Amino acid sequence: MPESNDLRETLLNLGRGFEVSQCIFVAAELKLADLLAEHPQHCNTLAEATATDCDALYRLLRVLEEVNVVTEIAPQQFALAPLGQYLRSDVSGSIRNYLLMRAEQGYLTWGQLLYSLRQGKNSFEQVFGMSRFQYLKQNPSAGARFDSAMTELLKQQTVMIAAAYDFSMANTLVDVGGGEGHLLITLLL
């Protein structure tokens, strides 16, 4: 088989995607983007603010630099890169809560993909012992995270939906699943 280093490298990077996603999830949990929002910070300062080991945090930050979430502007001094802005908790378009939800529920569930394929059963139920919505109901913090995640995603999509379709001829609008009603509110205003 002829070897293409570019293709091989691409597949290697795809195969370590779970490692990168875990680094992004941890950055979201530690609120690193919020800490870097105003100005660059030294790794020691970030470690103190997040109650983490500086050496371990530095390794995490180096991975985040590889994927353009942060930039190392001086030795162990990091700034938030444009991509990292979406991890902030205080900006429009943030996907922090969505990523945290994926970390809490999706990561373990996707780890059981082979089970789903072989058994034809839901891997979420295999991992958590109940349906997703039962889980969200029984775990209020997970339910709140899910609601926040859906709101983050839908706020951006709502604007695009409203711009893409002329709803002026509609006599009746139904927002199925509604959440907090952002789509319906946007269409009615």
mmCIF file of C-alpha atoms in Angstrom:
data_model
loop_
_atom_site.group_PDB
_atom_site.id
_atom_site.type_symbol
_atom_site.label_atom_id
_atom_site.label_comp_id
_atom_site.label_asym_id
_atom_site.label_seq_id
_atom_site.Cartn_x
_atom_site.Cartn_y
_atom_site.Cartn_z
ATOM 1 C CA MET A 1 0.000 0.000 0.000
ATOM 2 C CA PRO A 2 1.493 3.361 -0.970
ATOM 3 C CA GLU A 3 2.088 5.450 2.106
ATOM 4 C CA SER A 4 0.874 9.001 2.324
ATOM 5 C CA ASN A 5 2.259 10.723 5.389
ATOM 6 C CA ASP A 6 -0.458 13.390 5.227
ATOM 7 C CA LEU A 7 -3.258 10.814 5.247
ATOM 8 C CA ARG A 8 -1.545 8.800 7.958
ATOM 9 C CA GLU A 9 -1.070 11.916 10.087
ATOM 10 C CA THR A 10 -4.699 12.912 9.572
ATOM 11 C CA LEU A 11 -5.905 9.513 10.744
ATOM 12 C CA LEU A 12 -3.563 9.610 13.744
ATOM 13 C CA ASN A 13 -4.985 12.993 14.741
ATOM 14 C CA LEU A 14 -8.556 11.783 14.309
ATOM 15 C CA GLY A 15 -7.763 8.760 16.473
ATOM 16 C CA ARG A 16 -6.670 10.956 19.335
ATOM 17 C CA GLY A 17 -9.748 13.121 19.127
ATOM 18 C CA PHE A 18 -11.034 11.816 22.454
ATOM 19 C CA GLU A 19 -7.859 13.083 24.135
ATOM 20 C CA VAL A 20 -8.310 16.540 22.664
ATOM 21 C CA SER A 21 -12.002 16.619 23.551
ATOM 22 C CA GLN A 22 -11.175 15.711 27.153
ATOM 23 C CA CYS A 23 -8.704 18.607 27.275
ATOM 24 C CA ILE A 24 -11.383 20.967 25.975
ATOM 25 C CA PHE A 25 -13.932 19.598 28.460
ATOM 26 C CA VAL A 26 -11.504 20.103 31.350
ATOM 27 C CA ALA A 27 -10.680 23.628 30.163
ATOM 28 C CA ALA A 28 -14.414 24.373 30.177
ATOM 29 C CA GLU A 29 -14.872 22.881 33.650
ATOM 30 C CA LEU A 30 -11.929 24.884 35.027
ATOM 31 C CA LYS A 31 -13.239 28.057 33.343
ATOM 32 C CA LEU A 32 -9.818 28.720 31.832
ATOM 33 C CA ALA A 33 -11.326 30.894 29.103
ATOM 34 C CA ASP A 34 -12.957 33.116 31.725
ATOM 35 C CA LEU A 35 -9.642 33.415 33.562
ATOM 36 C CA LEU A 36 -7.868 34.386 30.328
ATOM 37 C CA ALA A 37 -10.623 36.669 29.035
ATOM 38 C CA GLU A 38 -9.118 39.969 30.185
ATOM 39 C CA HIS A 39 -5.399 39.358 29.757
ATOM 40 C CA PRO A 40 -2.761 36.612 29.443
ATOM 41 C CA GLN A 41 -1.869 34.684 32.577
ATOM 42 C CA HIS A 42 1.111 32.667 33.735
ATOM 43 C CA CYS A 43 0.569 28.962 34.278
ATOM 44 C CA ASN A 44 1.315 29.368 38.011
ATOM 45 C CA THR A 45 -1.479 31.929 38.348
ATOM 46 C CA LEU A 46 -3.908 29.713 36.443
ATOM 47 C CA ALA A 47 -2.944 26.680 38.533
ATOM 48 C CA GLU A 48 -3.558 28.602 41.739
ATOM 49 C CA ALA A 49 -6.911 29.924 40.494
ATOM 50 C CA THR A 50 -8.063 26.444 39.428
ATOM 51 C CA ALA A 51 -6.561 24.443 42.320
ATOM 52 C CA THR A 52 -4.545 22.320 39.891
ATOM 53 C CA ASP A 53 -0.938 21.192 39.620
ATOM 54 C CA CYS A 54 1.032 23.682 37.516
ATOM 55 C CA ASP A 55 3.040 21.059 35.598
ATOM 56 C CA ALA A 56 -0.079 19.067 34.735
ATOM 57 C CA LEU A 57 -1.970 22.232 33.800
ATOM 58 C CA TYR A 58 0.916 23.324 31.591
ATOM 59 C CA ARG A 59 0.659 20.055 29.643
ATOM 60 C CA LEU A 60 -3.078 20.622 29.236
ATOM 61 C CA LEU A 61 -2.471 24.173 28.004
ATOM 62 C CA ARG A 62 0.065 22.901 25.465
ATOM 63 C CA VAL A 63 -2.569 20.565 23.995
ATOM 64 C CA LEU A 64 -5.040 23.448 23.931
ATOM 65 C CA GLU A 65 -2.434 25.481 22.076
ATOM 66 C CA GLU A 66 -2.080 22.699 19.480
ATOM 67 C CA VAL A 67 -5.777 23.051 18.674
ATOM 68 C CA ASN A 68 -5.781 26.874 18.773
ATOM 69 C CA VAL A 69 -7.805 27.371 21.958
ATOM 70 C CA VAL A 70 -4.975 29.259 23.688
ATOM 71 C CA THR A 71 -1.648 30.734 22.597
ATOM 72 C CA GLU A 72 1.600 30.544 24.555
ATOM 73 C CA ILE A 73 2.879 34.092 24.159
ATOM 74 C CA ALA A 74 5.910 33.656 26.439
ATOM 75 C CA PRO A 75 7.245 30.672 28.384
ATOM 76 C CA GLN A 76 4.287 29.373 30.440
ATOM 77 C CA GLN A 77 2.321 32.569 29.717
ATOM 78 C CA PHE A 78 -0.983 31.947 27.910
ATOM 79 C CA ALA A 79 -3.546 34.083 26.136
ATOM 80 C CA LEU A 80 -6.980 33.088 24.949
ATOM 81 C CA ALA A 81 -7.079 32.498 21.180
ATOM 82 C CA PRO A 82 -10.146 33.484 19.099
ATOM 83 C CA LEU A 83 -11.416 29.889 19.097
ATOM 84 C CA GLY A 84 -11.192 29.785 22.888
ATOM 85 C CA GLN A 85 -13.627 32.704 23.191
ATOM 86 C CA TYR A 86 -16.489 30.224 22.730
ATOM 87 C CA LEU A 87 -15.497 28.538 26.000
ATOM 88 C CA ARG A 88 -16.181 31.722 27.946
ATOM 89 C CA SER A 89 -19.299 31.686 30.083
ATOM 90 C CA ASP A 90 -20.117 35.360 29.516
ATOM 91 C CA VAL A 91 -20.178 35.759 25.721
ATOM 92 C CA SER A 92 -22.895 35.444 23.135
ATOM 93 C CA GLY A 93 -22.383 32.238 21.194
ATOM 94 C CA SER A 94 -20.701 30.413 24.070
ATOM 95 C CA ILE A 95 -20.844 26.624 23.854
ATOM 96 C CA ARG A 96 -19.293 25.995 27.257
ATOM 97 C CA ASN A 97 -22.375 24.381 28.782
ATOM 98 C CA TYR A 98 -22.940 22.270 25.684
ATOM 99 C CA LEU A 99 -19.387 20.940 25.870
ATOM 100 C CA LEU A 100 -19.715 20.248 29.586
ATOM 101 C CA MET A 101 -22.933 18.340 28.937
ATOM 102 C CA ARG A 102 -21.153 16.312 26.252
ATOM 103 C CA ALA A 103 -18.364 15.596 28.724
ATOM 104 C CA GLU A 104 -20.739 14.496 31.474
ATOM 105 C CA GLN A 105 -23.065 12.361 29.372
ATOM 106 C CA GLY A 106 -21.814 11.959 25.835
ATOM 107 C CA TYR A 107 -18.265 10.856 26.514
ATOM 108 C CA LEU A 108 -19.223 7.757 28.491
ATOM 109 C CA THR A 109 -22.098 6.984 26.145
ATOM 110 C CA TRP A 110 -19.978 7.141 22.996
ATOM 111 C CA GLY A 111 -17.462 4.909 24.732
ATOM 112 C CA GLN A 112 -20.115 2.187 24.473
ATOM 113 C CA LEU A 113 -20.722 2.572 20.732
ATOM 114 C CA LEU A 114 -19.570 -0.984 20.012
ATOM 115 C CA TYR A 115 -22.131 -2.259 22.545
ATOM 116 C CA SER A 116 -24.880 -0.370 20.682
ATOM 117 C CA LEU A 117 -23.761 -1.731 17.342
ATOM 118 C CA ARG A 118 -23.533 -5.318 18.532
ATOM 119 C CA GLN A 119 -26.633 -5.352 20.721
ATOM 120 C CA GLY A 120 -28.806 -2.861 18.858
ATOM 121 C CA LYS A 121 -29.494 -1.142 22.163
ATOM 122 C CA ASN A 122 -29.145 2.390 23.469
ATOM 123 C CA SER A 123 -25.691 2.980 24.931
ATOM 124 C CA PHE A 124 -26.936 5.814 27.165
ATOM 125 C CA GLU A 125 -29.241 3.358 28.899
ATOM 126 C CA GLN A 126 -26.393 0.837 29.127
ATOM 127 C CA VAL A 127 -24.139 3.371 30.869
ATOM 128 C CA PHE A 128 -26.649 5.184 33.076
ATOM 129 C CA GLY A 129 -29.273 2.468 33.570
ATOM 130 C CA MET A 130 -32.132 4.687 32.387
ATOM 131 C CA SER A 131 -33.217 6.828 29.446
ATOM 132 C CA ARG A 132 -31.633 10.236 28.909
ATOM 133 C CA PHE A 133 -34.752 12.098 30.007
ATOM 134 C CA GLN A 134 -35.186 9.946 33.113
ATOM 135 C CA TYR A 135 -31.552 10.688 33.942
ATOM 136 C CA LEU A 136 -32.051 14.425 33.461
ATOM 137 C CA LYS A 137 -35.133 14.351 35.676
ATOM 138 C CA GLN A 138 -33.392 12.378 38.450
ATOM 139 C CA ASN A 139 -30.214 14.488 38.291
ATOM 140 C CA PRO A 140 -31.242 18.157 38.561
ATOM 141 C CA SER A 141 -27.726 19.505 37.944
ATOM 142 C CA ALA A 142 -27.451 17.444 34.740
ATOM 143 C CA GLY A 143 -30.929 18.621 33.749
ATOM 144 C CA ALA A 144 -29.973 22.247 34.309
ATOM 145 C CA ARG A 145 -26.771 21.758 32.287
ATOM 146 C CA PHE A 146 -28.807 20.154 29.466
ATOM 147 C CA ASP A 147 -31.243 23.095 29.447
ATOM 148 C CA SER A 148 -28.364 25.606 29.388
ATOM 149 C CA ALA A 149 -26.635 23.680 26.605
ATOM 150 C CA MET A 150 -29.755 23.594 24.447
ATOM 151 C CA THR A 151 -30.336 27.302 25.051
ATOM 152 C CA GLU A 152 -26.753 28.109 23.978
ATOM 153 C CA LEU A 153 -27.141 26.180 20.736
ATOM 154 C CA LEU A 154 -30.648 27.326 19.912
ATOM 155 C CA LYS A 155 -29.962 31.029 20.433
ATOM 156 C CA GLN A 156 -27.579 30.966 17.468
ATOM 157 C CA GLN A 157 -29.772 28.695 15.344
ATOM 158 C CA THR A 158 -32.881 30.766 16.055
ATOM 159 C CA VAL A 159 -31.385 33.827 14.391
ATOM 160 C CA MET A 160 -30.459 31.776 11.316
ATOM 161 C CA ILE A 161 -33.905 30.130 11.116
ATOM 162 C CA ALA A 162 -35.700 33.474 11.409
ATOM 163 C CA ALA A 163 -33.514 34.967 8.665
ATOM 164 C CA ALA A 164 -33.823 31.973 6.321
ATOM 165 C CA TYR A 165 -37.599 31.624 6.146
ATOM 166 C CA ASP A 166 -40.472 34.068 5.735
ATOM 167 C CA PHE A 167 -42.958 33.192 8.469
ATOM 168 C CA SER A 168 -45.266 36.150 7.714
ATOM 169 C CA MET A 169 -47.767 33.920 5.874
ATOM 170 C CA ALA A 170 -48.092 31.452 8.759
ATOM 171 C CA ASN A 171 -51.393 31.522 10.623
ATOM 172 C CA THR A 172 -50.247 29.106 13.310
ATOM 173 C CA LEU A 173 -46.790 28.483 14.754
ATOM 174 C CA VAL A 174 -45.957 25.584 17.035
ATOM 175 C CA ASP A 175 -42.615 25.399 18.825
ATOM 176 C CA VAL A 176 -42.418 21.691 19.634
ATOM 177 C CA GLY A 177 -40.145 21.014 22.560
ATOM 178 C CA GLY A 178 -40.062 24.747 23.162
ATOM 179 C CA GLY A 179 -37.367 24.775 25.838
ATOM 180 C CA GLU A 180 -37.356 28.414 26.887
ATOM 181 C CA GLY A 181 -39.252 29.533 23.771
ATOM 182 C CA HIS A 182 -36.417 31.461 22.078
ATOM 183 C CA LEU A 183 -37.467 30.408 18.566
ATOM 184 C CA LEU A 184 -41.103 31.322 19.076
ATOM 185 C CA ILE A 185 -40.223 34.644 20.726
ATOM 186 C CA THR A 186 -37.846 35.539 17.885
ATOM 187 C CA LEU A 187 -40.451 34.708 15.245
ATOM 188 C CA LEU A 188 -43.205 36.656 16.971
ATOM 189 C CA LEU A 189 -41.174 39.829 17.516
#
